[in-house]
Amino acid sequence: MALAAPKETYAGRVFEVTIGTSKTAVFGGENVLPFHKFDGDTPHKPVIAFEIQDVAPEDWPDTVKEVYGDAASDPVKWALYCQNNLNAQAIALRLISTHPDRENRSADDAAKTVKAVLDSIEVPLIILGSNNVEKDATVLVAAAEAASSRNCVIGKAQEGNYKTISAAAMAQNHKLIAMSDLDINLSKQLGILITQMGFEKERMIADPMCSALGYGLEYTYSVMERIRLAALTQNDVIMQPPMLADIGMYVWKVKETQASEADLPKWGSLKERGIAWEAVTAGAMLLAGAELLIMRHPDAVRSVQKFIEEF
Amino acid sequence: MLIIGEKLSIIAKRVREAMLNRDKSPIQEIATAQWKAGSGMIDANIGPAEDNGEDLMQWMVTTIQEVVPLPVCLDTTNFKAIESGLKVHNNQWGKPLINSTSNDPERFPILELAVKHNCQIIGLTVGKGGLPADAEERSSIAAEIMGRAMEYGLPLEDLYLDPLVLQIATSQDHAIQVIRAVKMFQEMNEPPMKTVVGLSNISNGCPKHVRPILNKHFFVMLMNAGLTAAIADANEIAEAMKEKQQIDDVLAGKTIDDAAKIAETKKTIDVITGKTLYAHSYLEM
């Protein structure tokens, strides 16, 4: 008698989300745990977006800055470089210069940048604020309008600003990132509040808050894992949106990606170390259930893509 | 079921101010209300009370017993405050209850105090190393506390085992473990061990309108599991007793007339048992 491999079946399924217009990216749709394709359907592979900013990345470590060089001086050039030279599946534009503690650029400025980038690229765009709760509420509304009808991802809506941001994303027909502070119950609560505004849960992407390897990654991992289990085993519809891991911004500020070889010779090559740190963090997030990643270094992206292809 | 009226806690602003100013009337008013609503004992929670704890506990015990013919639950980690409270406690209304000893060696002397003064004591099933993970771990700590009680000469009927209720908003998995622990504790002795919970901690951190709903449902489930005592608001328990039949019917899968009540009960039970993930707005889903 042939051995029948046991199969784990689940009551729930992750929502399938399509972003972009001319060129699209699709993720989610599975009814199994990450990479458990032997148990059920995994119609789409995780998508990786390249992170760019609306200003030159002065605050990024050299390892990543060197890759983009001159292209990073202008968001349109930078986006095109990612799309054309690095074959990016999607671009994540962070409007970091709008932060009040940075250049404090206006929402109008941000809207112009968004429009310019969207006018030049074909791949889907993720539009991120500066993570300032008050400022994002104005910046992301303007950005959502500037990106009208382009089926972008707008984020991140948080407890303190979800009303205005989700209303704008709803009005302009975008997808929405809902971010909560590393707590599964708060993640569900934010999801409920956003859907109570009339925003469709099928258009949401959950960001349980990322972290870097060695800096609380296990907390993110555990929350993501439990969100996915609630989605599948409890068929909890609020927990069924795909999950985002916003990796680059956490990885490229930790000591391991910054400390020089002169200071820490035992740690080996700074460049390899940084790339590996981003790739390993991303790999862990994929295993925890993330379907959409935001990353910075092309070599790290390539190795993660290889990891995705192999499974 | 023994209800230990919980409203006299230093955490409440009004009570804290009354304690500070030694203003008897708010304390007596609350104690009387808890007594009238059905409490069989009054909890006096003075916190760690590092300064003047002895004085404060004595004042609390006498202030309460001036107007209420009930024993007092001496709720503090301060050994000396408990000891001084016991000295003035009027045992004519019943044995006082100490809250609490545990499996932490620092709390062993409090157990000796219970023996010395012939009173009752709560054994909180936690050790020195963090929170118990499940009902089994709570039971093994309970066994150690019971062993120590016997060794020190405390009759087991004077020991109330407390499985430690945690907040459902952050530690949802523990709610069902607490219910299981209450059942398991009873099986650890013949006659069954007495059990007690700090009921309202289940809903600590939850929205105000959700708190009584969670408290009442959790109480009914614990009562069904055989709980002996609860540190709780006697008014809320009175409401829970009125709703108990309905809640039991829904638990048993029967249909009752009130559709809204069915929904509320089903959702709340699912959250307590861990069938659905808790969120502050779980009732609106």
Coordinates of C-alpha atoms in Angstrom, one line a residue:
Chain A
M1 CA 0.0 0.0 0.0
A2 CA 1.4 3.4 -1.0
L3 CA 2.0 5.8 1.8
A4 CA -0.4 8.8 1.7
A5 CA 1.3 11.8 3.2
P6 CA -0.9 13.4 5.8
K7 CA -2.3 16.8 4.8
E8 CA -3.1 19.7 7.1
T9 CA -6.2 21.6 6.0
Y10 CA -7.3 24.9 7.3
A11 CA -10.7 26.7 7.5
G12 CA -9.4 30.1 6.3
R13 CA -7.5 31.6 3.5
V14 CA -5.3 34.7 3.1
F15 CA -6.8 37.4 0.8
E16 CA -5.3 37.7 -2.6
V17 CA -4.2 41.3 -3.3
T18 CA -3.3 42.8 -6.6
I19 CA -1.4 46.1 -6.8
G20 CA -0.5 48.4 -9.7
T21 CA -2.2 49.0 -13.1
S22 CA -0.1 48.6 -16.2
K23 CA 2.3 46.1 -14.6
T24 CA 0.8 44.4 -11.5
A25 CA 2.0 42.3 -8.7
V26 CA -0.2 39.8 -6.9
F27 CA 0.4 38.2 -3.5
G28 CA -1.5 36.3 -0.8
G29 CA -4.2 33.8 -1.8
E30 CA -2.8 30.8 0.1
N31 CA -4.7 28.6 2.4
V32 CA -1.7 27.0 4.1
L33 CA 1.2 28.1 6.3
P34 CA 4.2 29.8 4.6
F35 CA 5.9 27.5 2.2
H36 CA 3.6 24.6 3.0
K37 CA 2.6 24.2 -0.6
F38 CA 2.3 20.4 -0.1
D39 CA -0.8 21.1 2.1
G40 CA -2.8 23.2 -0.2
D41 CA -2.9 26.3 -2.5
T42 CA 0.0 28.8 -2.8
P43 CA -1.1 30.6 -5.9
H44 CA 1.4 33.5 -5.5
K45 CA 4.9 33.9 -4.4
P46 CA 5.9 36.7 -2.0
V47 CA 6.6 40.1 -3.6
I48 CA 9.7 42.2 -2.8
A49 CA 9.6 46.0 -3.3
F50 CA 12.7 48.1 -3.5
E51 CA 12.7 51.0 -1.1
I52 CA 13.5 54.5 -2.4
Q53 CA 13.1 57.9 -0.7
D54 CA 12.0 61.3 -1.8
V55 CA 15.5 62.7 -0.9
A56 CA 19.0 61.4 -1.4
P57 CA 19.7 58.6 1.2
E58 CA 22.3 60.5 3.2
D59 CA 21.3 58.6 6.3
W60 CA 21.8 55.1 4.7
P61 CA 25.0 53.2 5.3
D62 CA 27.6 53.3 2.4
T63 CA 26.9 49.6 1.6
V64 CA 23.5 50.5 0.2
K65 CA 24.2 54.1 -0.9
E66 CA 27.1 52.9 -3.2
V67 CA 24.7 50.6 -5.1
Y68 CA 22.5 53.5 -6.2
G69 CA 25.1 56.2 -6.5
D70 CA 23.9 59.1 -8.6
A71 CA 20.6 57.6 -9.4
A72 CA 19.5 58.1 -5.8
S73 CA 19.8 61.9 -6.1
D74 CA 16.4 62.0 -7.7
P75 CA 13.4 59.8 -6.8
V76 CA 12.3 59.4 -10.5
K77 CA 15.8 58.3 -11.6
W78 CA 16.0 56.1 -8.5
A79 CA 12.7 54.4 -9.2
L80 CA 13.6 53.9 -12.9
Y81 CA 16.9 52.4 -11.9
C82 CA 15.2 49.9 -9.6
Q83 CA 12.6 49.1 -12.3
N84 CA 14.9 48.9 -15.3
N85 CA 18.3 47.9 -14.0
L86 CA 17.3 45.8 -11.0
N87 CA 14.0 44.3 -12.3
A88 CA 12.1 45.4 -9.3
Q89 CA 8.6 43.8 -9.0
A90 CA 7.5 46.9 -7.1
I91 CA 8.8 50.2 -5.7
A92 CA 8.3 51.5 -2.2
L93 CA 8.6 55.3 -2.1
R94 CA 9.2 56.6 1.5
L95 CA 8.3 60.3 1.8
I96 CA 10.8 60.6 4.6
S97 CA 11.5 64.3 3.9
T98 CA 8.1 65.3 5.1
H99 CA 9.0 64.4 8.7
P100 CA 8.8 67.5 10.9
D101 CA 12.3 66.7 12.3
R102 CA 13.7 66.4 8.8
E103 CA 13.2 68.7 5.8
N104 CA 9.5 69.0 6.9
R105 CA 8.4 69.2 3.2
S106 CA 4.8 69.9 2.6
A107 CA 2.1 67.4 1.6
D108 CA 1.9 69.3 -1.8
D109 CA 5.6 68.6 -2.4
A110 CA 5.1 65.0 -1.5
A111 CA 2.2 64.8 -3.9
K112 CA 4.3 66.2 -6.7
T113 CA 7.0 63.6 -6.1
V114 CA 4.5 60.8 -6.1
K115 CA 3.0 62.0 -9.4
A116 CA 6.5 62.3 -11.0
V117 CA 7.5 58.8 -9.9
L118 CA 4.1 57.3 -11.0
D119 CA 4.4 59.1 -14.4
S120 CA 7.7 57.4 -15.1
I121 CA 7.3 53.9 -13.8
E122 CA 5.1 50.9 -14.8
V123 CA 5.6 48.7 -11.8
P124 CA 3.3 49.0 -8.7
L125 CA 4.1 51.7 -6.2
I126 CA 3.9 51.6 -2.4
I127 CA 3.6 55.0 -0.9
L128 CA 4.9 55.4 2.6
G129 CA 4.8 58.4 4.9
S130 CA 7.6 59.4 7.3
N131 CA 5.9 57.6 10.2
N132 CA 5.0 60.8 11.9
V133 CA 1.4 60.2 13.0
E134 CA 0.1 63.7 12.5
K135 CA 2.1 64.6 9.4
D136 CA 1.3 61.3 7.7
A137 CA -2.4 62.1 8.0
T138 CA -2.0 65.1 5.6
V139 CA 0.9 63.8 3.5
L140 CA -0.7 60.4 2.7
V141 CA -4.1 62.0 1.9
A142 CA -2.4 64.3 -0.7
A143 CA -0.3 61.3 -1.9
A144 CA -3.3 59.1 -2.3
E145 CA -5.0 61.8 -4.4
A146 CA -1.9 62.3 -6.6
A147 CA -1.9 58.6 -7.2
S148 CA -5.6 58.3 -7.9
S149 CA -6.6 55.3 -10.1
R150 CA -3.1 53.8 -10.0
N151 CA -4.0 51.0 -7.5
C152 CA -1.1 51.8 -5.1
V153 CA -0.5 50.8 -1.6
I154 CA -0.8 53.6 0.9
G155 CA 0.7 53.4 4.4
K156 CA 0.9 53.3 7.1
A157 CA -2.4 53.8 8.9
Q158 CA -1.9 53.6 12.6
E159 CA -4.2 53.9 15.6
G160 CA -3.7 57.7 15.7
N161 CA -4.4 58.5 12.1
Y162 CA -6.2 55.6 10.5
K163 CA -9.4 57.5 9.9
T164 CA -8.1 60.1 7.5
I165 CA -5.7 57.8 5.8
S166 CA -8.1 55.0 5.3
A167 CA -10.8 57.4 4.0
A168 CA -8.3 58.7 1.4
A169 CA -7.2 55.3 0.4
M170 CA -10.8 54.3 0.1
A171 CA -11.8 57.3 -2.0
Q172 CA -8.9 56.9 -4.4
N173 CA -9.2 53.1 -4.6
H174 CA -5.9 52.2 -3.2
K175 CA -4.8 49.4 -0.9
L176 CA -3.9 50.3 2.7
I177 CA -1.2 49.2 5.1
A178 CA -2.5 49.0 8.7
M179 CA 0.3 49.1 11.2
S180 CA 0.1 48.2 14.9
D181 CA 2.7 48.1 17.6
L182 CA 3.8 44.4 17.7
D183 CA 0.7 43.1 19.4
I184 CA -1.6 40.6 17.8
N185 CA -4.7 41.9 19.7
L186 CA -4.0 45.5 18.7
S187 CA -3.4 44.4 15.1
K188 CA -6.9 42.8 15.1
Q189 CA -8.4 45.9 16.8
L190 CA -7.0 48.2 14.1
G191 CA -8.3 45.9 11.4
I192 CA -11.8 46.1 13.0
L193 CA -11.7 49.9 13.3
I194 CA -10.6 50.3 9.7
T195 CA -13.3 48.0 8.3
Q196 CA -15.8 49.8 10.5
M197 CA -15.0 52.9 8.4
G198 CA -16.2 51.0 5.4
F199 CA -12.8 50.0 4.1
E200 CA -12.9 46.5 2.6
K201 CA -10.8 44.0 4.6
E202 CA -9.8 42.5 1.2
R203 CA -7.9 45.7 0.4
M204 CA -5.9 45.8 3.6
I205 CA -2.3 44.7 4.2
A206 CA -1.3 44.1 7.8
D207 CA 2.0 45.4 9.2
P208 CA 2.5 44.0 12.7
M209 CA 5.7 46.1 12.9
C210 CA 9.0 44.7 11.7
S211 CA 12.4 44.5 13.4
A212 CA 15.9 43.4 12.5
L213 CA 17.7 40.2 13.3
G214 CA 19.1 40.5 16.8
Y215 CA 16.8 43.4 17.7
G216 CA 13.5 41.9 18.6
L217 CA 12.9 39.9 15.4
E218 CA 11.5 37.0 17.4
Y219 CA 8.7 39.2 18.6
T220 CA 7.7 40.2 15.1
Y221 CA 8.1 36.6 14.1
S222 CA 5.8 35.3 16.8
V223 CA 3.1 38.0 16.2
M224 CA 3.1 37.3 12.5
E225 CA 3.0 33.5 13.0
R226 CA 0.0 33.9 15.4
I227 CA -1.8 36.3 13.0
R228 CA -1.4 33.7 10.2
L229 CA -2.6 30.9 12.5
A230 CA -5.7 32.9 13.5
A231 CA -6.4 33.6 9.8
L232 CA -6.1 29.9 8.8
T233 CA -7.2 27.9 11.9
Q234 CA -9.8 30.2 13.3
N235 CA -10.9 31.6 10.0
D236 CA -10.7 35.1 11.5
V237 CA -11.4 37.4 8.5
I238 CA -9.8 40.4 10.1
M239 CA -6.6 38.5 10.3
Q240 CA -6.7 37.4 6.6
P241 CA -5.1 40.3 4.8
P242 CA -1.5 39.6 3.6
M243 CA 1.3 40.8 5.8
L244 CA 4.0 43.3 5.1
A245 CA 7.6 43.2 6.4
D246 CA 9.2 46.6 6.1
I247 CA 12.7 45.2 6.5
G248 CA 15.3 47.7 5.1
M249 CA 14.6 50.5 7.5
Y250 CA 15.2 48.3 10.5
V251 CA 18.2 46.4 9.2
W252 CA 20.2 49.2 7.9
K253 CA 20.4 51.1 11.1
V254 CA 21.7 48.4 13.4
K255 CA 25.3 48.1 14.5
E256 CA 25.9 44.9 12.5
T257 CA 25.3 46.7 9.2
Q258 CA 27.2 49.8 10.2
A259 CA 30.2 49.0 12.3
S260 CA 33.5 49.2 10.4
E261 CA 35.9 46.4 9.9
A262 CA 38.6 48.5 11.5
D263 CA 36.5 48.7 14.7
L264 CA 35.3 45.1 14.6
P265 CA 37.7 43.0 12.6
K266 CA 36.3 39.7 13.9
W267 CA 32.9 40.5 12.3
G268 CA 34.2 40.2 8.8
S269 CA 33.4 42.2 5.7
L270 CA 31.1 45.1 6.4
K271 CA 29.4 44.8 3.0
E272 CA 28.8 41.1 3.2
R273 CA 27.7 41.4 6.7
G274 CA 25.1 44.0 6.0
I275 CA 23.7 42.2 2.9
A276 CA 23.5 39.0 4.9
W277 CA 21.8 40.7 7.8
E278 CA 19.0 42.0 5.5
A279 CA 18.7 38.7 3.7
V280 CA 18.5 36.6 6.9
T281 CA 15.9 39.0 8.4
A282 CA 13.9 38.8 5.2
G283 CA 14.0 35.0 5.2
A284 CA 12.8 34.8 8.7
M285 CA 9.9 37.2 7.9
L286 CA 8.9 35.0 4.9
L287 CA 8.8 32.0 7.1
A288 CA 6.7 33.8 9.6
G289 CA 4.2 34.6 6.9
A290 CA 5.0 37.9 5.2
E291 CA 3.9 38.2 1.6
L292 CA 5.2 41.7 0.8
L293 CA 8.7 42.7 1.7
I294 CA 10.3 46.1 1.5
M295 CA 14.1 45.9 1.1
R296 CA 17.1 48.0 0.2
H297 CA 20.1 46.1 -1.1
P298 CA 19.8 44.4 -4.5
D299 CA 22.1 41.6 -3.5
A300 CA 20.0 40.8 -0.4
V301 CA 16.9 40.9 -2.6
R302 CA 18.5 38.5 -5.1
S303 CA 19.4 36.0 -2.4
V304 CA 15.9 36.2 -0.9
Q305 CA 14.3 35.7 -4.4
K306 CA 16.5 32.6 -4.8
F307 CA 15.2 31.4 -1.5
I308 CA 11.6 32.0 -2.6
E309 CA 12.2 30.3 -6.0
E310 CA 13.7 27.2 -4.4
F311 CA 10.6 26.4 -2.4
Chain B
M1 CA -19.7 31.1 46.8
L2 CA -17.8 33.6 49.0
I3 CA -17.6 37.1 47.5
I4 CA -14.7 39.2 48.8
G5 CA -15.8 42.8 48.0
E6 CA -13.0 44.2 46.0
K7 CA -13.7 47.9 45.8
L8 CA -11.3 49.1 48.5
S9 CA -8.1 49.2 46.6
I10 CA -5.4 51.8 46.8
I11 CA -5.4 51.8 43.0
A12 CA -8.7 53.6 43.0
K13 CA -8.2 57.4 43.3
R14 CA -11.0 58.0 45.7
V15 CA -10.0 55.2 48.0
R16 CA -6.3 56.2 47.9
E17 CA -7.2 59.7 49.0
A18 CA -9.4 58.5 51.8
M19 CA -6.5 56.2 52.9
L20 CA -4.0 59.1 52.8
N21 CA -6.3 61.5 54.7
R22 CA -7.6 58.8 57.0
D23 CA -11.1 59.8 55.9
K24 CA -13.4 57.1 57.1
S25 CA -16.6 57.9 55.3
P26 CA -15.7 56.8 51.7
I27 CA -14.2 53.6 53.0
Q28 CA -17.2 52.8 55.2
E29 CA -19.6 53.8 52.4
I30 CA -17.9 51.4 49.9
A31 CA -17.6 48.6 52.5
T32 CA -21.3 48.9 53.4
A33 CA -22.4 48.9 49.8
Q34 CA -20.3 45.7 49.1
W35 CA -21.8 44.0 52.2
K36 CA -25.3 44.9 51.2
A37 CA -24.7 43.6 47.7
G38 CA -23.8 40.2 49.1
S39 CA -20.1 40.3 50.0
G40 CA -19.1 37.8 52.7
M41 CA -15.8 39.5 53.3
I42 CA -14.2 42.8 52.4
D43 CA -10.9 43.1 50.6
A44 CA -8.5 45.8 52.0
N45 CA -5.9 46.3 49.3
I46 CA -3.3 48.8 50.6
G47 CA -0.6 47.9 48.0
P48 CA 3.0 47.4 49.2
A49 CA 2.5 50.2 51.7
E50 CA 6.1 50.7 52.5
D51 CA 5.6 53.8 54.6
N52 CA 3.2 53.4 57.5
G53 CA 1.7 50.2 56.3
E54 CA 1.1 48.9 59.8
D55 CA -0.8 51.9 60.8
L56 CA -2.8 52.0 57.5
M57 CA -3.8 48.4 57.7
Q58 CA -5.0 48.7 61.3
W59 CA -7.0 51.8 60.4
M60 CA -8.5 50.0 57.4
V61 CA -9.5 46.9 59.4
T62 CA -11.1 48.9 62.2
T63 CA -12.7 51.4 59.9
I64 CA -14.4 48.6 57.9
Q65 CA -15.4 46.5 60.9
E66 CA -16.9 49.5 62.6
V67 CA -19.8 49.4 60.1
V68 CA -19.7 46.0 58.5
P69 CA -20.0 42.7 60.5
L70 CA -17.7 40.9 58.1
P71 CA -14.1 39.6 58.2
V72 CA -11.4 41.4 56.2
C73 CA -9.1 40.2 53.5
L74 CA -5.7 41.7 54.2
D75 CA -4.3 42.4 50.8
T76 CA -0.7 43.5 50.8
T77 CA 2.8 42.2 50.3
N78 CA 3.9 44.0 53.5
F79 CA 4.4 41.4 56.2
K80 CA 4.3 43.9 59.1
A81 CA 1.2 45.5 57.8
I82 CA -0.6 42.1 57.7
E83 CA 0.6 41.3 61.2
S84 CA -0.6 44.6 62.6
G85 CA -3.9 44.2 60.8
L86 CA -4.5 40.8 62.3
K87 CA -3.9 42.2 65.8
V88 CA -7.0 44.5 65.6
H89 CA -9.2 42.2 63.4
N90 CA -12.5 41.3 65.1
N91 CA -12.7 37.5 64.6
Q92 CA -16.2 37.5 65.9
W93 CA -17.3 38.1 62.3
G94 CA -15.2 35.3 61.0
K95 CA -11.5 34.4 60.3
P96 CA -9.5 37.0 58.4
L97 CA -7.9 36.1 55.1
I98 CA -4.4 37.0 54.1
N99 CA -3.7 37.8 50.5
S100 CA -1.2 36.2 49.9
T101 CA 1.6 33.7 50.1
S102 CA 3.1 32.1 46.9
N103 CA 5.9 29.9 45.9
D104 CA 8.3 32.7 46.2
P105 CA 10.5 32.2 49.3
E106 CA 10.0 35.9 50.2
R107 CA 6.4 35.1 50.8
F108 CA 6.9 32.1 53.1
P109 CA 6.9 34.1 56.3
I110 CA 3.4 35.3 55.4
L111 CA 2.3 31.7 55.5
E112 CA 3.8 31.3 59.0
L113 CA 1.8 34.4 60.0
A114 CA -1.4 32.6 59.0
V115 CA -0.5 29.7 61.2
K116 CA 0.4 31.8 64.1
H117 CA -2.8 33.8 64.0
N118 CA -5.1 31.0 63.1
C119 CA -6.4 32.6 60.0
Q120 CA -7.0 31.8 56.3
I121 CA -4.6 32.5 53.5
I122 CA -4.5 32.7 49.7
G123 CA -1.8 30.7 48.0
L124 CA -1.1 32.5 44.7
T125 CA 0.3 29.8 42.3
V126 CA 3.3 31.7 41.1
G127 CA 6.9 31.1 41.9
K128 CA 9.9 33.4 41.8
G129 CA 10.6 32.7 38.1
G130 CA 7.9 34.3 36.1
L131 CA 4.3 33.4 35.3
P132 CA 3.0 29.9 35.1
A133 CA 2.4 28.8 31.5
D134 CA -0.7 26.6 31.9
A135 CA -3.0 24.8 34.3
E136 CA -0.5 22.0 34.9
E137 CA 2.2 24.4 36.0
R138 CA -0.2 26.2 38.3
S139 CA -1.1 22.8 39.8
S140 CA 2.5 21.8 40.4
I141 CA 3.1 25.1 42.2
A142 CA -0.2 24.6 44.1
A143 CA 1.1 21.2 45.3
E144 CA 4.3 22.8 46.6
I145 CA 2.3 25.5 48.4
M146 CA 0.0 22.8 49.9
G147 CA 3.1 20.8 51.0
R148 CA 4.5 23.8 52.7
A149 CA 1.2 24.7 54.4
M150 CA 1.1 21.2 55.9
E151 CA 4.7 21.4 57.0
Y152 CA 4.1 24.7 58.7
G153 CA 0.9 23.4 60.3
L154 CA -1.8 25.2 58.4
P155 CA -5.0 23.2 57.9
L156 CA -5.6 22.8 54.2
E157 CA -9.2 24.1 54.6
D158 CA -7.7 27.4 55.5
L159 CA -5.8 27.6 52.2
Y160 CA -7.4 29.2 49.1
L161 CA -5.5 28.4 45.9
D162 CA -5.4 31.3 43.4
P163 CA -4.6 30.4 39.8
L164 CA -3.7 34.0 39.0
V165 CA -6.1 35.6 36.5
L166 CA -4.2 37.5 33.8
Q167 CA -5.5 40.2 31.4
I168 CA -7.3 38.8 28.5
A169 CA -6.2 41.8 26.3
T170 CA -2.6 40.7 26.5
S171 CA -2.6 37.1 27.8
Q172 CA -5.7 35.6 26.2
D173 CA -4.4 32.0 26.3
H174 CA -4.4 32.1 30.1
A175 CA -8.1 32.6 30.6
I176 CA -9.0 29.0 29.8
Q177 CA -5.9 27.8 31.7
V178 CA -7.3 29.5 34.8
I179 CA -10.6 27.7 34.4
R180 CA -8.8 24.4 34.0
A181 CA -6.6 25.1 37.0
V182 CA -9.7 25.8 39.2
K183 CA -10.9 22.3 38.3
M184 CA -7.5 20.7 38.8
F185 CA -6.9 22.4 42.2
Q186 CA -10.1 20.8 43.6
E187 CA -8.9 17.3 42.7
M188 CA -5.7 17.8 44.7
N189 CA -7.3 17.1 48.0
E190 CA -10.3 15.4 49.7
P191 CA -12.3 17.4 50.7
P192 CA -11.6 19.6 47.6
M193 CA -9.2 22.5 47.9
K194 CA -10.8 25.9 48.1
T195 CA -10.1 28.3 45.2
V196 CA -10.2 32.0 44.7
V197 CA -9.6 34.4 41.9
G198 CA -9.1 38.2 41.5
L199 CA -11.9 38.3 39.0
S200 CA -11.7 41.7 37.4
N201 CA -8.1 41.3 36.4
I202 CA -9.4 39.4 33.4
S203 CA -10.8 42.6 31.9
N204 CA -8.0 45.0 33.0
G205 CA -7.0 47.1 30.0
C206 CA -10.3 46.4 28.2
P207 CA -12.7 49.2 27.2
K208 CA -15.0 50.2 30.1
H209 CA -18.2 48.9 28.5
V210 CA -16.7 45.5 27.8
R211 CA -15.3 45.0 31.3
P212 CA -18.5 43.9 33.1
I213 CA -19.4 41.6 30.3
L214 CA -16.1 39.8 30.4
N215 CA -16.1 39.7 34.2
K216 CA -19.6 38.3 34.4
H217 CA -19.1 35.6 31.8
F218 CA -15.8 34.6 33.2
F219 CA -17.3 34.4 36.7
V220 CA -20.1 32.1 35.5
M221 CA -17.6 29.8 33.8
L222 CA -15.4 29.7 36.9
M223 CA -18.5 29.1 39.1
N224 CA -19.4 26.2 36.8
A225 CA -15.8 24.9 37.3
G226 CA -16.4 24.8 41.0
L227 CA -14.8 28.1 42.2
T228 CA -15.2 28.7 46.0
A229 CA -14.5 32.4 46.3
A230 CA -13.9 35.5 44.2
I231 CA -12.4 38.9 45.0
A232 CA -15.0 40.9 43.0
D233 CA -17.5 43.7 43.0
A234 CA -20.5 42.2 44.7
N235 CA -22.9 44.3 42.5
E236 CA -21.4 42.8 39.4
I237 CA -21.7 39.3 40.8
A238 CA -25.4 39.9 41.7
E239 CA -25.9 40.8 38.0
A240 CA -23.9 37.7 36.9
M241 CA -26.2 35.6 39.0
K242 CA -29.3 37.1 37.3
E243 CA -27.8 36.3 33.9
K244 CA -26.4 32.9 34.8
Q245 CA -29.3 30.9 33.5
Q246 CA -29.1 32.6 30.1
I247 CA -25.4 32.2 29.9
D248 CA -25.6 28.6 30.9
D249 CA -28.3 28.0 28.3
V250 CA -26.1 29.5 25.6
L251 CA -23.1 27.5 26.9
A252 CA -25.3 24.4 26.6
G253 CA -26.2 25.3 23.0
K254 CA -29.9 26.1 23.8
T255 CA -31.7 29.0 22.0
I256 CA -32.9 31.8 24.2
D257 CA -35.3 34.6 23.2
D258 CA -32.8 37.5 23.5
A259 CA -30.8 37.3 20.2
A260 CA -28.5 40.2 21.3
K261 CA -27.7 38.3 24.5
I262 CA -26.9 35.1 22.6
A263 CA -24.5 37.0 20.4
E264 CA -22.8 38.7 23.3
T265 CA -22.5 35.5 25.3
K266 CA -21.3 33.4 22.3
K267 CA -18.6 36.0 21.4
T268 CA -17.5 36.4 25.0
I269 CA -17.2 32.7 25.6
D270 CA -15.3 32.3 22.3
V271 CA -12.9 34.9 23.4
I272 CA -12.5 33.4 26.9
T273 CA -11.9 29.9 25.5
G274 CA -9.6 31.2 22.9
K275 CA -11.7 30.2 19.9
T276 CA -11.5 33.7 18.5
L277 CA -8.7 36.2 18.9
Y278 CA -9.4 39.0 21.4
A279 CA -9.7 42.6 20.2
H280 CA -11.2 45.5 22.1
S281 CA -14.1 45.6 19.7
Y282 CA -14.7 41.9 19.6
L283 CA -18.3 42.4 20.5
E284 CA -18.8 44.4 17.3
M285 CA -17.5 41.7 15.0

